[in-house]
Tab-separated table of C-alpha atoms in Angstrom:
chain	number	residue	atom	x	y	z
D	13	MET	CA	18.697	-16.400	-2.196
D	14	GLN	CA	17.613	-16.010	-5.818
D	15	LYS	CA	17.390	-12.570	-7.360
D	16	ALA	CA	13.958	-11.055	-7.938
D	17	ARG	CA	12.635	-11.315	-11.483
D	18	ARG	CA	13.376	-8.756	-14.147
D	19	ARG	CA	10.234	-9.506	-16.136
D	20	LEU	CA	6.884	-11.279	-15.809
D	21	ASP	CA	4.859	-12.617	-18.708
D	22	THR	CA	1.121	-12.060	-19.099
D	23	ALA	CA	0.141	-15.128	-17.081
D	24	ASP	CA	2.534	-14.211	-14.256
D	25	ARG	CA	1.125	-10.690	-14.170
D	26	ARG	CA	-2.474	-11.852	-13.920
D	27	ILE	CA	-1.632	-14.306	-11.147
D	28	THR	CA	0.199	-11.497	-9.353
D	29	ALA	CA	-2.825	-9.226	-9.807
D	30	VAL	CA	-5.079	-11.736	-8.033
D	31	LEU	CA	-2.564	-12.058	-5.192
D	32	MET	CA	-2.346	-8.276	-4.889
D	33	ALA	CA	-6.115	-8.015	-4.585
D	34	SER	CA	-6.379	-11.054	-2.306
D	35	PRO	CA	-3.001	-11.696	-0.634
D	36	ARG	CA	-4.048	-14.905	1.167
D	37	ALA	CA	-5.904	-16.420	-1.782
D	38	SER	CA	-5.271	-20.151	-2.087
D	39	TRP	CA	-3.759	-21.559	-5.271
D	40	ARG	CA	-7.141	-23.130	-5.989
D	41	SER	CA	-8.910	-19.793	-5.592
D	42	VAL	CA	-6.430	-18.023	-7.886
D	43	ALA	CA	-6.925	-20.725	-10.483
D	44	ALA	CA	-10.710	-20.438	-10.252
D	45	VAL	CA	-10.653	-16.649	-10.730
D	46	LEU	CA	-8.398	-16.852	-13.789
D	47	GLY	CA	-9.838	-20.023	-15.322
D	48	VAL	CA	-6.516	-21.901	-15.315
D	49	SER	CA	-5.352	-25.079	-13.624
D	50	GLU	CA	-4.207	-25.076	-10.015
D	51	ARG	CA	-0.979	-26.758	-11.139
D	52	THR	CA	-0.248	-23.807	-13.427
D	53	VAL	CA	-0.736	-21.354	-10.576
D	54	VAL	CA	1.541	-23.314	-8.222
D	55	ARG	CA	4.239	-23.681	-10.882
D	56	ARG	CA	4.257	-19.966	-11.615
D	57	ALA	CA	3.429	-18.314	-8.267
D	58	ALA	CA	5.407	-20.335	-5.741
D	59	PRO	CA	8.823	-19.341	-7.203
D	60	LEU	CA	7.782	-15.695	-7.147
D	61	TYR	CA	7.475	-15.874	-3.365
D	62	GLN	CA	10.616	-17.953	-3.030
D	63	ASP	CA	12.812	-15.377	-4.761
D	64	ARG	CA	10.870	-12.532	-3.074
D	65	THR	CA	9.604	-11.027	-6.288
D	66	LEU	CA	6.321	-11.130	-4.370
D	67	ARG	CA	6.231	-10.345	-0.656
D	68	ALA	CA	3.112	-10.640	1.469
D	69	THR	CA	2.627	-8.359	4.449
D	70	ALA	CA	-0.024	-6.496	6.440
D	71	VAL	CA	-0.579	-2.882	7.460
D	72	ARG	CA	-2.513	-1.750	10.512
D	73	ASN	CA	-5.478	0.555	10.050
D	74	PRO	CA	-4.463	3.550	12.194
D	75	ALA	CA	-8.099	4.609	12.589
D	76	LEU	CA	-8.617	1.545	14.802
D	77	PHE	CA	-5.371	1.841	16.790
D	78	PRO	CA	-5.922	5.013	18.877
D	79	HIS	CA	-2.255	5.408	19.808
D	80	LEU	CA	-1.147	5.681	16.170
D	81	VAL	CA	-0.866	9.109	14.537
D	82	PRO	CA	-1.122	8.695	10.742
D	83	THR	CA	0.992	11.424	9.176
D	84	VAL	CA	1.965	12.435	5.638
D	85	LEU	CA	5.200	14.405	5.270
D	86	ARG	CA	6.605	16.243	2.263
D	87	ILE	CA	10.287	16.803	2.994
D	88	ARG	CA	12.542	19.009	0.887
D	89	CYS	CA	16.252	18.370	1.188
D	90	ARG	CA	19.549	18.808	-0.614
D	91	PRO	CA	19.548	16.686	-3.791
D	92	ASP	CA	23.026	15.295	-3.033
D	93	ARG	CA	21.715	13.832	0.242
D	94	ILE	CA	18.266	12.728	-0.796
D	95	THR	CA	19.071	9.031	-1.237
D	96	ALA	CA	20.681	8.826	2.208
D	97	ILE	CA	17.770	10.623	3.877
D	98	ALA	CA	15.203	8.465	2.073
D	99	ALA	CA	17.068	5.318	3.116
D	100	ALA	CA	17.202	6.486	6.736
D	101	LEU	CA	13.475	7.220	6.728
D	102	ALA	CA	12.772	3.817	5.176
D	103	ARG	CA	14.677	2.086	7.974
D	104	ARG	CA	12.329	3.566	10.572
D	105	SER	CA	9.794	1.019	11.790
D	106	ASP	CA	7.019	3.615	11.795
D	107	THR	CA	7.242	4.570	8.094
D	108	VAL	CA	4.878	2.780	5.729
D	109	TRP	CA	5.613	4.489	2.394
D	110	VAL	CA	8.731	6.414	1.354
D	111	ASP	CA	8.944	7.887	-2.163
D	112	ILE	CA	11.413	10.241	-3.838
D	113	LEU	CA	9.490	12.794	-5.865
D	114	GLY	CA	9.660	15.367	-8.610
D	115	GLY	CA	12.963	17.030	-9.347
D	116	GLY	CA	14.940	14.892	-6.943
D	117	ASP	CA	14.812	17.249	-3.958
D	118	GLU	CA	11.617	16.068	-2.261
D	119	ILE	CA	10.586	12.976	-0.309
D	120	CYS	CA	7.044	11.986	0.613
D	121	ILE	CA	6.459	9.613	3.494
D	122	VAL	CA	3.428	8.109	5.146
D	123	ALA	CA	4.151	7.231	8.761
D	124	PHE	CA	2.055	5.710	11.517
D	125	LEU	CA	3.722	7.398	14.465
D	126	ASP	CA	3.469	5.938	17.953
D	127	GLY	CA	1.569	8.753	19.658
D	128	PRO	CA	1.904	12.556	19.889
D	129	ASP	CA	5.353	12.364	21.493
D	130	ALA	CA	6.726	10.391	18.540
D	131	ARG	CA	5.192	12.907	16.127
D	132	ASN	CA	6.647	15.851	18.024
D	133	ASN	CA	10.069	14.200	18.232
D	134	LEU	CA	10.111	13.677	14.480
D	135	LEU	CA	8.884	17.160	13.574
D	136	LEU	CA	10.552	19.209	16.300
D	137	ARG	CA	13.764	17.279	16.960
D	138	ASP	CA	14.788	14.752	14.285
D	139	LEU	CA	14.055	16.713	11.116
D	140	PRO	CA	15.452	20.047	12.396
D	141	ALA	CA	18.622	18.234	13.477
D	142	THR	CA	19.211	16.879	9.954
D	143	ALA	CA	21.343	19.502	8.206
D	144	ALA	CA	20.417	18.374	4.665
D	145	VAL	CA	16.688	18.788	5.355
D	146	GLN	CA	15.594	22.216	4.157
D	147	SER	CA	11.864	22.270	4.925
D	148	TRP	CA	8.878	20.031	5.437
D	149	THR	CA	5.095	20.072	5.490
D	150	ALA	CA	3.061	17.690	7.626
D	151	TYR	CA	-0.522	16.565	7.098
D	152	ASP	CA	-2.802	14.332	9.130
D	153	LEU	CA	-4.251	11.333	7.321
D	154	LEU	CA	-7.995	11.608	7.926
D	155	LYS	CA	-9.341	8.626	6.004
D	156	VAL	CA	-8.089	5.934	3.643
D	157	PHE	CA	-10.638	4.821	1.059
D	158	PRO	CA	-10.750	1.014	1.163
D	159	ALA	CA	-11.411	0.382	-2.543
D	160	GLY	CA	-7.658	0.668	-3.034
D	161	PHE	CA	-7.192	-2.471	-0.930
D	162	ALA	CA	-8.283	-4.526	-3.949
D	163	TRP	CA	-6.007	-2.770	-6.438
D	164	SER	CA	-4.882	-5.105	-9.211
D	165	ALA	CA	-3.079	-2.728	-11.615
D	166	GLY	CA	-5.960	-2.942	-14.062
D	167	LEU	CA	-4.982	-6.512	-14.975
D	168	LEU	CA	-8.263	-8.122	-13.909
D	169	SER	CA	-11.711	-7.710	-15.394
D	170	GLU	CA	-14.513	-6.198	-13.350
D	171	GLU	CA	-16.076	-9.649	-13.035
D	172	GLU	CA	-12.830	-11.170	-11.755
D	173	SER	CA	-12.394	-8.351	-9.249
D	174	GLN	CA	-15.958	-8.783	-8.012
D	175	VAL	CA	-15.234	-12.424	-7.154
D	176	LEU	CA	-12.355	-11.317	-4.909
D	177	TRP	CA	-13.997	-8.247	-3.331
D	178	PRO	CA	-17.789	-8.227	-3.798
D	179	ASP	CA	-18.414	-4.807	-2.227
D	180	LEU	CA	-15.636	-2.640	-0.846
D	181	THR	CA	-17.941	0.364	-0.529
D	182	ARG	CA	-19.975	-1.395	2.172
D	183	PRO	CA	-19.001	-0.118	5.637
D	184	PRO	CA	-17.183	-2.833	7.605
D	185	GLU	CA	-18.595	-4.227	10.804
D	186	ALA	CA	-17.309	-2.513	13.936
D	187	LEU	CA	-14.453	-4.407	15.556
D	188	SER	CA	-11.689	-3.198	17.848
D	189	PRO	CA	-8.301	-4.909	18.014
D	190	LEU	CA	-7.576	-6.645	21.302
D	191	PRO	CA	-4.195	-6.852	23.081
D	192	GLU	CA	-4.074	-10.590	22.338
D	193	ASP	CA	-4.288	-9.803	18.594
D	194	LYS	CA	-0.786	-8.295	18.579
D	195	PRO	CA	1.146	-11.572	18.001
D	196	LEU	CA	-1.196	-12.447	15.126
D	197	ILE	CA	-0.898	-9.022	13.513
D	198	ASP	CA	2.886	-8.998	13.983
D	199	ALA	CA	3.092	-12.385	12.251
D	200	LEU	CA	0.970	-11.141	9.344
D	201	VAL	CA	3.204	-8.083	8.963
D	202	GLU	CA	6.177	-10.448	8.720
D	203	ASP	CA	4.472	-12.745	6.198
D	204	ALA	CA	0.776	-12.472	5.431
D	205	ARG	CA	0.792	-15.883	3.707
D	206	MET	CA	1.830	-17.859	6.768
D	207	THR	CA	-0.356	-20.940	7.041
D	208	TYR	CA	-2.961	-21.101	9.779
D	209	GLY	CA	-0.815	-23.751	11.439
D	210	GLU	CA	2.212	-21.440	11.435
D	211	LEU	CA	0.111	-18.583	12.773
D	212	ALA	CA	-1.271	-20.826	15.502
D	213	HIS	CA	2.268	-21.787	16.522
D	214	ARG	CA	3.352	-18.136	16.577
D	215	THR	CA	0.373	-16.964	18.620
D	216	GLY	CA	-0.229	-19.890	20.966
D	217	ARG	CA	-3.818	-20.205	19.733
D	218	THR	CA	-5.610	-23.022	17.997
D	219	THR	CA	-5.780	-23.102	14.210
D	220	ARG	CA	-9.539	-22.623	14.278
D	221	VAL	CA	-9.323	-19.577	16.562
D	222	VAL	CA	-6.580	-18.040	14.413
D	223	GLN	CA	-8.573	-18.587	11.227
D	224	ARG	CA	-11.707	-17.050	12.692
D	225	ARG	CA	-9.900	-14.058	14.205
D	226	LEU	CA	-7.822	-13.336	11.101
D	227	HIS	CA	-10.960	-13.321	8.959
D	228	ALA	CA	-12.665	-10.948	11.406
D	229	LEU	CA	-9.703	-8.546	11.496
D	230	VAL	CA	-9.507	-8.379	7.700
D	231	GLU	CA	-13.273	-8.066	7.184
D	232	ALA	CA	-13.408	-5.203	9.696
D	233	HIS	CA	-10.438	-3.457	8.022
D	234	VAL	CA	-8.449	-3.633	11.260
D	235	VAL	CA	-5.530	-4.755	9.098
D	236	ARG	CA	-5.007	-4.578	5.367
D	237	LEU	CA	-3.242	-7.539	3.804
D	238	ALA	CA	-0.945	-6.603	0.925
D	239	THR	CA	1.247	-8.206	-1.717
D	240	GLU	CA	4.241	-6.068	-2.618
D	241	VAL	CA	5.870	-6.210	-6.059
D	242	ASP	CA	7.969	-3.914	-8.214
D	243	LEU	CA	5.255	-2.245	-10.306
D	244	ALA	CA	7.525	-2.020	-13.338
D	245	LEU	CA	7.141	-5.803	-13.612
D	246	LEU	CA	3.418	-5.209	-14.163
D	247	GLY	CA	3.960	-2.677	-16.941
D	248	VAL	CA	3.707	0.418	-14.722
D	249	HIS	CA	6.265	3.038	-15.791
D	250	ALA	CA	4.655	6.311	-14.679
D	251	GLU	CA	3.779	6.790	-11.010
D	252	ALA	CA	2.664	10.066	-9.467
D	253	LEU	CA	1.139	11.518	-6.341
D	254	LEU	CA	-1.792	13.866	-6.867
D	255	TRP	CA	-2.577	16.547	-4.291
D	256	ILE	CA	-6.178	17.389	-5.128
D	257	THR	CA	-8.232	20.261	-3.743
D	258	VAL	CA	-11.918	19.355	-3.571
D	259	ASP	CA	-14.990	21.320	-2.518
D	260	PRO	CA	-15.873	20.237	1.058
D	261	GLY	CA	-19.224	18.800	0.033
D	262	ALA	CA	-17.571	16.601	-2.602
D	263	TRP	CA	-14.777	15.037	-0.522
D	264	GLU	CA	-16.438	11.684	0.087
D	265	GLU	CA	-17.899	11.245	-3.391
D	266	THR	CA	-14.682	12.269	-5.138
D	267	GLY	CA	-12.581	10.002	-2.938
D	268	GLN	CA	-14.872	7.049	-3.598
D	269	ILE	CA	-14.835	7.605	-7.359
D	270	LEU	CA	-11.064	7.952	-7.641
D	271	SER	CA	-10.297	5.066	-5.282
D	272	GLN	CA	-12.175	2.670	-7.558
D	273	HIS	CA	-10.291	3.619	-10.710
D	274	PRO	CA	-7.967	0.833	-11.999
D	275	GLN	CA	-4.991	3.223	-12.196
D	276	VAL	CA	-5.364	4.419	-8.586
D	277	ARG	CA	-3.566	2.363	-5.949
D	278	PHE	CA	-4.164	4.619	-2.925
D	279	THR	CA	-6.617	7.391	-2.010
D	280	ALA	CA	-6.796	9.266	1.280
D	281	ALA	CA	-8.328	12.424	2.694
D	282	THR	CA	-5.816	14.687	4.420
D	283	THR	CA	-5.552	17.969	6.250
D	284	GLY	CA	-3.697	20.821	4.613
D	285	SER	CA	-4.196	22.976	1.541
D	286	SER	CA	-5.261	19.989	-0.574
D	287	SER	CA	-8.085	17.627	0.307
D	288	LEU	CA	-7.117	14.282	-1.213
D	289	LEU	CA	-3.843	12.443	-1.689
D	290	VAL	CA	-4.056	10.027	-4.621
D	291	ALA	CA	-1.318	7.654	-5.810
D	292	VAL	CA	-1.586	6.841	-9.509
D	293	ALA	CA	0.153	4.026	-11.364
D	294	ALA	CA	-0.037	4.279	-15.163
D	295	THR	CA	1.629	2.439	-18.010
D	296	ASP	CA	3.325	5.602	-19.304
D	297	LEU	CA	3.119	9.386	-19.277
D	298	SER	CA	0.491	9.396	-22.022
D	299	ALA	CA	-1.776	7.175	-19.906
D	300	LEU	CA	-1.147	9.426	-16.894
D	301	TYR	CA	-2.153	12.480	-18.949
D	302	THR	CA	-5.318	10.740	-20.110
D	303	PHE	CA	-6.198	9.918	-16.503
D	304	LEU	CA	-5.629	13.508	-15.379
D	305	THR	CA	-7.652	15.087	-18.178
D	306	GLY	CA	-10.327	12.442	-18.706
D	307	THR	CA	-10.961	11.158	-15.184
D	308	VAL	CA	-9.878	13.861	-12.741
D	309	GLY	CA	-10.799	16.664	-15.125
D	310	ALA	CA	-14.360	15.382	-15.376
D	311	LEU	CA	-14.982	15.617	-11.625
D	312	THR	CA	-17.002	18.753	-10.896
D	313	GLY	CA	-15.910	19.037	-7.252
D	314	VAL	CA	-12.197	19.353	-8.073
D	315	SER	CA	-10.893	22.929	-7.963
D	316	ALA	CA	-7.110	22.409	-8.112
D	317	ILE	CA	-4.526	19.675	-8.563
D	318	GLU	CA	-0.764	19.337	-8.086
D	319	VAL	CA	0.996	16.429	-9.800
D	320	THR	CA	4.308	15.196	-8.392
D	321	PRO	CA	5.966	12.315	-10.290
D	322	ILE	CA	7.448	9.501	-8.233
D	323	LEU	CA	11.051	8.929	-9.237
D	324	THR	CA	11.758	6.024	-6.909
D	325	GLY	CA	9.689	4.012	-4.457
D	326	VAL	CA	12.005	3.311	-1.524
D	327	LYS	CA	9.504	1.674	0.830
D	328	ARG	CA	6.018	0.351	0.138
D	329	THR	CA	3.443	-1.080	2.562
D	330	GLY	CA	6.117	-1.202	5.249
D	331	LEU	CA	8.651	-3.133	3.153
D	332	VAL	CA	11.948	-1.628	2.062
D	333	ARG	CA	12.555	-2.286	-1.605
D	334	ARG	CA	15.674	-4.291	-2.367
D	335	VAL	CA	16.584	-2.337	-5.468
D	336	ALA	CA	19.192	0.369	-5.013
D	337	VAL	CA	17.934	3.919	-4.648
D	338	THR	CA	19.455	5.822	-7.546
D	339	LEU	CA	18.615	8.974	-9.447
């Protein structure tokens, strides 16, 4: 297997941005959005998937899977054991994001736990039994704002983004996942760019049925398709989690505003002392400061904010990163 790229040029980055915003976009569609030839897109994008610089996957929406308990954990542990603990958490099938934060003694995870028993086992058995874990705080994930699904690292114009996602603020149509959707969703988690023929083979359905059902699941936000890439390749060198306290009457409006900002890749409402969890990806610390003072600072409903830099992303959208976890 080839090694993942160490750099992407401007054209590669813009192609990647389209595939992040629309993970199953055809080569023709990518070319149309960017105004380049389809041959150019194929020549540049196909190798990025082959060497796994780009990886396509899917994440379930826990709000539509009643057995899942979406949980955010801030775990403090001994710095000399943090890489081992982060790696162990990343290997769990129920963790979606695992990041090492701040001064190198804290890990943040987002986990979709398989019911109350799984949550209690993690909080009351597994973490207490880990000697290097010093303390932890758990929050429930109340809502994920869907505008982040179309995040493109600020590399696309507003017009280009509108072609891919015309209106993410519109509430999706109601749709519940069915038991027979599991093989399809499992296949998308493995590789969200499988062809309809491959998905039909994996699920035992016809190509037409698979195409129609996949479209319905995505449109209803039952699953979120995602393209994973090392953000440093896109010029992102300052990532942080923001724990924002918002007046109760401003939760929804503030979440909607922040989730649509080009530097925000994830926004969610949570329980706990803060109201919103926001993941920011900026080019550098100066750009992060400008975002904090100019964007967050201008929001009247915000009463407090805690900024925790991300030192290392260990797992993103359910995929363990191949790079070594080092501090």
